[in-house]
Coordinates of C-alpha atoms in Angstrom, one line a residue:
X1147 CA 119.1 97.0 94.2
X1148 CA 119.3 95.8 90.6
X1149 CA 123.1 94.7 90.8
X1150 CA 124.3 95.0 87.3
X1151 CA 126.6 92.9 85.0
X1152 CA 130.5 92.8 86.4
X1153 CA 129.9 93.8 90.2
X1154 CA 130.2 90.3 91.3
X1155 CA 132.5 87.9 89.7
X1156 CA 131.6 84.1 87.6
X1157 CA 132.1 82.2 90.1
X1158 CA 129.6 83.8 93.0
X1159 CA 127.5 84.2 90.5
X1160 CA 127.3 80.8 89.5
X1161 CA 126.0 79.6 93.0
X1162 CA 123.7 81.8 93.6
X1163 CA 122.3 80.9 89.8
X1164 CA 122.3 77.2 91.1
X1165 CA 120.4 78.8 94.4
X1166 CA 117.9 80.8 92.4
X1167 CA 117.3 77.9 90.2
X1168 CA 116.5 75.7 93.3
X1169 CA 114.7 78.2 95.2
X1170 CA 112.4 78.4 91.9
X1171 CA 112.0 75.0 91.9
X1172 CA 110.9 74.7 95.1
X1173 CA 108.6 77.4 95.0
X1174 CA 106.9 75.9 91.7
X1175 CA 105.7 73.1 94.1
X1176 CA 105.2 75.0 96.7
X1177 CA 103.1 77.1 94.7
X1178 CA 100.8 74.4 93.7
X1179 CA 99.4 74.2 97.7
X1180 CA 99.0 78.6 97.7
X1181 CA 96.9 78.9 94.3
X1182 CA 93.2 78.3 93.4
X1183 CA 91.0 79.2 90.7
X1184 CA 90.8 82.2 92.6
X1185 CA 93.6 83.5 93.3
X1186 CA 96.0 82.4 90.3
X1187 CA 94.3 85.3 88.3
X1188 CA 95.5 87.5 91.7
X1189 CA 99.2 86.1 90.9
X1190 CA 99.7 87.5 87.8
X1191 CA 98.2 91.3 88.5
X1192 CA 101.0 91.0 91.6
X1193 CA 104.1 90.8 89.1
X1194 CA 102.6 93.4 87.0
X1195 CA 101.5 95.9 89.9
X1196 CA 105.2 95.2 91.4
X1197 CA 106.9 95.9 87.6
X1198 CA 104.5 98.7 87.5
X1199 CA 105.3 100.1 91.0
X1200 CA 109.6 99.9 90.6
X1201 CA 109.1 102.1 88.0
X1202 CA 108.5 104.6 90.3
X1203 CA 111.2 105.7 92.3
X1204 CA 110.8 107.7 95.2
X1205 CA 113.6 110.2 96.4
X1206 CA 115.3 109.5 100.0
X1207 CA 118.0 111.5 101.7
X1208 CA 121.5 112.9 99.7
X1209 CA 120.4 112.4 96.3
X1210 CA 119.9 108.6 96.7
X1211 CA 116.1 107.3 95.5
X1212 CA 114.5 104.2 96.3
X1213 CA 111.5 101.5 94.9
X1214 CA 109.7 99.3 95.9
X1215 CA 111.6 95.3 95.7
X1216 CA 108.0 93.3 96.3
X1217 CA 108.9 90.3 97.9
X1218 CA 106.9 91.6 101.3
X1219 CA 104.0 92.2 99.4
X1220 CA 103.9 89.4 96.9
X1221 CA 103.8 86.9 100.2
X1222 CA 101.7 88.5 101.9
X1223 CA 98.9 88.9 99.0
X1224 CA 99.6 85.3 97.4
X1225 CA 101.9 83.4 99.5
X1226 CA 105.7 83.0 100.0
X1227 CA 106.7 80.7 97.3
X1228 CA 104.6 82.4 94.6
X1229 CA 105.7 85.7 95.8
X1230 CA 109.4 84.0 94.9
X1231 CA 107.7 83.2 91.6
X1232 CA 106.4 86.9 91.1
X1233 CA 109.6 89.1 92.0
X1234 CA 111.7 86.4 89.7
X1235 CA 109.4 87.2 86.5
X1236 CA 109.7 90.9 86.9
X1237 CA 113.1 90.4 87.2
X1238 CA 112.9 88.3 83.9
X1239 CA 111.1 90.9 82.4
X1240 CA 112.9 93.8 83.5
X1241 CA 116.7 92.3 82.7
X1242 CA 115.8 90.8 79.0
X1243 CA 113.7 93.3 77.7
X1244 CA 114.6 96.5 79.8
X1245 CA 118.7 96.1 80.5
X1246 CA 117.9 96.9 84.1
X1247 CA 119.9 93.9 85.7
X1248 CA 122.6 92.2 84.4
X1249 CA 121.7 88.5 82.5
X1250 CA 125.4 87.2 84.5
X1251 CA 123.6 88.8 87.8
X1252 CA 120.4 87.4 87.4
X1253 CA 120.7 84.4 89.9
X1254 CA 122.3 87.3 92.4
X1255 CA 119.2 89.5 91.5
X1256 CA 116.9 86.5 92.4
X1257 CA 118.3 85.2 95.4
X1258 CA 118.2 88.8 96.8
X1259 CA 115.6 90.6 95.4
X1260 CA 112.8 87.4 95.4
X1261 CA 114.2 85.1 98.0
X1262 CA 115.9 87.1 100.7
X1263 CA 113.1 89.4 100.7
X1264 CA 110.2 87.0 101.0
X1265 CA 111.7 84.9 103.1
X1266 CA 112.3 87.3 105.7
X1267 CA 109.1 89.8 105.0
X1268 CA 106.9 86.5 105.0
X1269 CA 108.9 85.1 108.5
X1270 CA 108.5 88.2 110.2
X1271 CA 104.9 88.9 109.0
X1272 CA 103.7 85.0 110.3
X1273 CA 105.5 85.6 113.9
X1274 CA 103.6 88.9 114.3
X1275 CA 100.2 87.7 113.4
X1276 CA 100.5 84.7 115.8
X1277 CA 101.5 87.7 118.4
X1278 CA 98.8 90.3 117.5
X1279 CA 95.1 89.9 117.3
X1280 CA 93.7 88.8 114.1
X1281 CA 92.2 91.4 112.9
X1282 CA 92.8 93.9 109.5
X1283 CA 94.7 96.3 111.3
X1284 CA 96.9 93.8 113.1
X1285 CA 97.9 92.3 109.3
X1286 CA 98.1 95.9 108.0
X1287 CA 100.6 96.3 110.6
X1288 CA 102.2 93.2 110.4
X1289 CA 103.1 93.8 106.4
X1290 CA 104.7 97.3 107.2
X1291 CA 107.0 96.0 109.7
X1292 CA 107.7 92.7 107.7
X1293 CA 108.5 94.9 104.5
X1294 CA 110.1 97.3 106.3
X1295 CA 112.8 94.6 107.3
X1296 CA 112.8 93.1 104.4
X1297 CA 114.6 95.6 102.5
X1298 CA 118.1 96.4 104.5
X1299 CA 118.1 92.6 104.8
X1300 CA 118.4 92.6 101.2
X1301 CA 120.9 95.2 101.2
X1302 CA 123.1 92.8 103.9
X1303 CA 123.1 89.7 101.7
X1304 CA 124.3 92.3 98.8
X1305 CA 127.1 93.1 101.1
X1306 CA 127.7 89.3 101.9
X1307 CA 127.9 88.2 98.4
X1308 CA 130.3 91.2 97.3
X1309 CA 132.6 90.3 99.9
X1310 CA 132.3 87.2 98.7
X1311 CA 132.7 87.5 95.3
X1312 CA 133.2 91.6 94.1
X1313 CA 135.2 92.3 91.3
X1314 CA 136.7 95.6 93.0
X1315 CA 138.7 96.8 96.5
X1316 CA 136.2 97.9 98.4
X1317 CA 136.7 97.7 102.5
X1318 CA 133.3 95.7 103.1
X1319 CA 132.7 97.8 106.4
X1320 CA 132.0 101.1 104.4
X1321 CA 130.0 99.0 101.7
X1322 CA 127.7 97.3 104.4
X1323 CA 127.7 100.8 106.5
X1324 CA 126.5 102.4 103.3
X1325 CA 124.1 99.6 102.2
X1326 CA 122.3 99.1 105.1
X1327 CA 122.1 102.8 106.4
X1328 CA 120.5 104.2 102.9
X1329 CA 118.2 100.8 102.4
X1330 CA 117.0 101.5 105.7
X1331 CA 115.5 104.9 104.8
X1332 CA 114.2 103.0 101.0
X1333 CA 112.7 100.5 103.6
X1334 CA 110.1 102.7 105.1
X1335 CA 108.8 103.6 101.6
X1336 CA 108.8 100.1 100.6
X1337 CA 106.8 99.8 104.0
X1338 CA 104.7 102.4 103.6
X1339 CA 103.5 100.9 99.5
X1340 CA 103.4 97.1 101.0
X1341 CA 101.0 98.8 104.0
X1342 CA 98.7 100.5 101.6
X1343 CA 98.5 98.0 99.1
X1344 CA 97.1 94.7 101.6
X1345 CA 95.1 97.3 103.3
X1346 CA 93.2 98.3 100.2
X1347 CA 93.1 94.8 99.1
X1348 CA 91.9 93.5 102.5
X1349 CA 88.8 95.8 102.7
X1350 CA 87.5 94.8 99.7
X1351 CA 88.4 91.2 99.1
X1352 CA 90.2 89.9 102.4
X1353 CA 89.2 86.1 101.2
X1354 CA 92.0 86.7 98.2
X1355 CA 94.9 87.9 100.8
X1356 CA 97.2 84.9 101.7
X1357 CA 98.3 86.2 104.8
X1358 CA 94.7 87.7 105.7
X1359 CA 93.3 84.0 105.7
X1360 CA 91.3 82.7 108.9
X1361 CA 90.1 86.7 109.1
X1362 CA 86.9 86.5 110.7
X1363 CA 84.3 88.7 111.8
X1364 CA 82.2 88.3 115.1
X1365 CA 78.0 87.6 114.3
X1366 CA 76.4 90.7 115.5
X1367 CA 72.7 91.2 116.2
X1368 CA 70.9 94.6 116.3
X1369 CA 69.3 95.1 119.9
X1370 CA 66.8 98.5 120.2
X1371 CA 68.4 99.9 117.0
X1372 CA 72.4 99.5 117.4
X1373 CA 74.5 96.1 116.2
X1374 CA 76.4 94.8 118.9
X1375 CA 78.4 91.8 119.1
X1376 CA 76.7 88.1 119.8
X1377 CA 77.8 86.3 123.1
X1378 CA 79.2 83.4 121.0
X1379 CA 79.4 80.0 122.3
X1380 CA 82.7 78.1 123.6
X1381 CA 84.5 76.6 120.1
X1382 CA 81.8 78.1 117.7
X1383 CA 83.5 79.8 114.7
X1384 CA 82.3 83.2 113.8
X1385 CA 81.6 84.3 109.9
X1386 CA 84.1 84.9 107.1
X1387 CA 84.5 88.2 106.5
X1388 CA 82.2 89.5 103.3
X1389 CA 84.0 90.5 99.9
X1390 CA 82.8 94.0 99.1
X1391 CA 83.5 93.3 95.2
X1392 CA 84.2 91.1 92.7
X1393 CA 87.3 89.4 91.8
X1394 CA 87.1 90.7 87.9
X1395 CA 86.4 93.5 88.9
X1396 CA 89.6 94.0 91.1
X1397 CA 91.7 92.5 89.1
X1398 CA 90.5 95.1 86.3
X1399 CA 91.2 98.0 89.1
X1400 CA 94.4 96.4 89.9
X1401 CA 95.7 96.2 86.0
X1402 CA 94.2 99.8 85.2
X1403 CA 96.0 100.9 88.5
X1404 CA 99.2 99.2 87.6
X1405 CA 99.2 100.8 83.5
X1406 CA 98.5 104.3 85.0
X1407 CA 101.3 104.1 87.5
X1408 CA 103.9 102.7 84.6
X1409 CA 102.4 104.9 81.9
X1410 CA 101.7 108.3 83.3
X1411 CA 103.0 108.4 86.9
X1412 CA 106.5 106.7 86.2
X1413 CA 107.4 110.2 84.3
X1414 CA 107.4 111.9 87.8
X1415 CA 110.1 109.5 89.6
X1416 CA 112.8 110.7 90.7
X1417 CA 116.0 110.9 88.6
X1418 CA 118.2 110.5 91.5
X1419 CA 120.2 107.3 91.1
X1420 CA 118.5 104.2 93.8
X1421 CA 120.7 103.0 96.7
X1422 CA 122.7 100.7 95.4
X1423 CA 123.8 103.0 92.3
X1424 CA 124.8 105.4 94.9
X1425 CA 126.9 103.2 97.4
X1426 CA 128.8 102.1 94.0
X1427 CA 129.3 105.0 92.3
X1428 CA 130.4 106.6 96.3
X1429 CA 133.1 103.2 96.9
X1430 CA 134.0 102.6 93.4
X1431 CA 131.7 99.3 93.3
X1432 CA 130.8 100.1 89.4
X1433 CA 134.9 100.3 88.6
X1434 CA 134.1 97.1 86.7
X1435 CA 130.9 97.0 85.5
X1436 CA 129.9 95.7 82.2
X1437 CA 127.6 96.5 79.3
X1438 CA 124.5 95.3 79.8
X1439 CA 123.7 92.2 77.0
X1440 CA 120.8 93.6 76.6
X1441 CA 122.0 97.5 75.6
X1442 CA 120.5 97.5 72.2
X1443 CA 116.8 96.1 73.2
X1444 CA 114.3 98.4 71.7
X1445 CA 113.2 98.8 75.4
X1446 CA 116.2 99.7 77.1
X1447 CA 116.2 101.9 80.0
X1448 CA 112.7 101.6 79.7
X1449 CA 112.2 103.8 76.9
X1450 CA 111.0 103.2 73.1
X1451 CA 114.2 103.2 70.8
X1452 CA 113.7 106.0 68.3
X1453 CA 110.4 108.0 69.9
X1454 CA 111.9 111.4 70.9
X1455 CA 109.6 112.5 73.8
X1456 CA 110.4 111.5 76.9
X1457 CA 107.3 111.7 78.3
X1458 CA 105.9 109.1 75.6
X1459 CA 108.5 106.6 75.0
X1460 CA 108.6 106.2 79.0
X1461 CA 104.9 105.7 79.4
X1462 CA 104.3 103.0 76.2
X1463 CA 107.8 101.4 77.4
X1464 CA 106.0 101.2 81.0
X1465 CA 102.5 99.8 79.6
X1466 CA 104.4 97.1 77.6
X1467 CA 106.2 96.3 80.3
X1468 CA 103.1 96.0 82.4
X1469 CA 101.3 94.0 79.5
X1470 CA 104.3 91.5 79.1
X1471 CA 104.2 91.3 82.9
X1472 CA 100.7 90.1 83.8
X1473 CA 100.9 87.9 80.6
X1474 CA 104.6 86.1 81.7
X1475 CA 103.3 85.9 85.1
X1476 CA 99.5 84.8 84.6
X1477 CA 101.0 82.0 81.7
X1478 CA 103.1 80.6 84.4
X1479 CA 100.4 80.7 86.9
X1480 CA 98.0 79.3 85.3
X1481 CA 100.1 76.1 84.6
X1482 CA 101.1 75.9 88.4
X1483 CA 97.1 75.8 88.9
X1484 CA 96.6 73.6 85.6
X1485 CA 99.3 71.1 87.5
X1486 CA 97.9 70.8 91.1
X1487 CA 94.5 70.0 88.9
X1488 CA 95.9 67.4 87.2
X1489 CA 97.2 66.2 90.7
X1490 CA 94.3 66.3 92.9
X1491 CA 92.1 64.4 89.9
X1492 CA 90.9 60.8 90.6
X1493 CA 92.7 59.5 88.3
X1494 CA 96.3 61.1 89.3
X1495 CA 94.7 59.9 93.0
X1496 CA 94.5 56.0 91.5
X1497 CA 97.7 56.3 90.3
X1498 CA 99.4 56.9 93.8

């Protein structure tokens, strides 16, 4: 879904640089209300797990791959507008340093890789806890379905801005027939990761899960040997759910996780090319596509310039990548945090 340098033309590209720049902007703020002191740290392990996690693509039908996008799962595990904030620095990352995403594309790559697909996941997700019961299975569920949809939503708005702007010929019936019928199929893998991922995170720490807050479990007492649930009075509130481990601790699990996947597992993806490198070398999309600005970085194509195994230069290109990540993402975290400090102090309050 990367849309490369020269498949859309300056002036669509323009706009949606002017949308991605607002969109951040907005999410900044918005960002300040989702992070604490304890789930900022969280923030920054999301970009990187997601950086690590696209890395690995995952074969779907007629020699077409997918990966995972992240917006589902970024709003889901820390919130909607720094789930924006998340997807945008791995696309940061992954368009300076690795050429994968054109620098002229980047406000396209933004506004449908980070917004369209948090927006919708994070919509979708929020109508379908309200529906189902509030319980870990319920927002297990809810996160496959929302991610599920996330991703062929992507792949519409792809289709929307290339009619709008593409640079070749294309009818846009076959492109959005294409688009959406393969991104469906990427969908239920994105699905699948989003699924497994809050799952994993929920039964250990479903305090730190944005979209798991307000989880709670029933008091239960033990009558003749067996816990059963307490007869609880009419408005009482029943217990938070217990964290089964520490927050250094996961986030440890989750960056060890995250450098294993990019540094050893990423040399098992598949080499088919993803979705949208199929619809556009199918349609004749790529007729005009440009050299990436970024050809010549050391880490382009996410390999090491000059080491000769494949096997290595993929796996230390993938643990930088993972390292730059979680460091990009934790600096700009942490100053989101820093700022709704210096906003909720007594003096910032005296000053209102």
């Amino acid at each position: 879904m990367h849309v490369p340098d020269g498949f859309i033309n300056a002036p669509t590209s323009a706009v949606t640089g002017v949308v991605a720049a607002g969109a951040i902007a907005v999410s900044l703020r918005g960002a300040r209300r989702e992070l604490d002191e304890r789930t900022a740290p969280l923030a920054g392990l999301v970009a990187a797990f997601i950086f690590a996690v696209q890395m690995l693509n995952f074969p779907v039908a007629a020699g077409t791959s997918g990966h995972l996008l992240g917006g589902a799962l970024a709003a889901i595990l820390v919130g909607p507008c720094t789930g924006v904030l998340c997807v945008s620095v791995v696309l940061l990352m992954q368009g300076i340093l690795f050429a994968d995403g054109g620098l002229t594309a980047l406000g396209v790559n933004i506004t449908d890789m980070a917004i369209v697909t948090t927006v919708v996941a994070y919509a979708v997700f929020r109508t379908l806890v309200r529906i189902l019961p509030r319980t870990r299975r319920s927002v297990t569920a809810a996160s496959f379905v929302a991610a599920l949809l996330s991703v062929p939503a992507a792949a519409g708005v792809f289709t929307l801005l290339y009619w709008i702007g593409g640079t070749t010929d294309v009818a846009i019936g076959k492109v959005a027939t294409a688009m959406v019928g393969v991104h469906v199929l990427i969908g239920i893998g994105e699905a699948a990761i989003t699924a497994l991922t809050v799952g994993a995170v929920i039964a250990v720490r479903p305090d730190l899960v944005y979209g798991a807050r307000g989880l709670r479990r029933k008091l239960q007492l033990r009558v003749n040997g067996a816990l059963v649930d307490a007869p609880a009075p009419d408005g009482a509130r029943t217990a938070p759910v217990a964290a089964r481990t520490s927050r250094r601790t996961l986030w440890v699990t989750g960056l060890v996780t995250s450098l294993v996947l990019a540094g050893f597992v990423s040399f098992y993806a598949s080499a088919n090319p993803d979705g949208l490198e199929k619809v556009a070398a199918d349609h004749g999309i790529d007729k005009k596509a440009e050299k990436h600005a970024s050809a010549d970085s050391p880490l382009a194509d996410y390999g090491i310039k000059d080491v000769t195994d494949a096997r290595l230069s993929g796996g230390l290109a993938g643990v930088i990548g993972v390292g730059v990540t979680v460091v990009a993402g934790s600096t700009v975290f942490w100053a989101v945090r820093r700022r709704r400090t210096a906003d909720a102090s007594p003096t910032a309050v005296e000053n209102v």
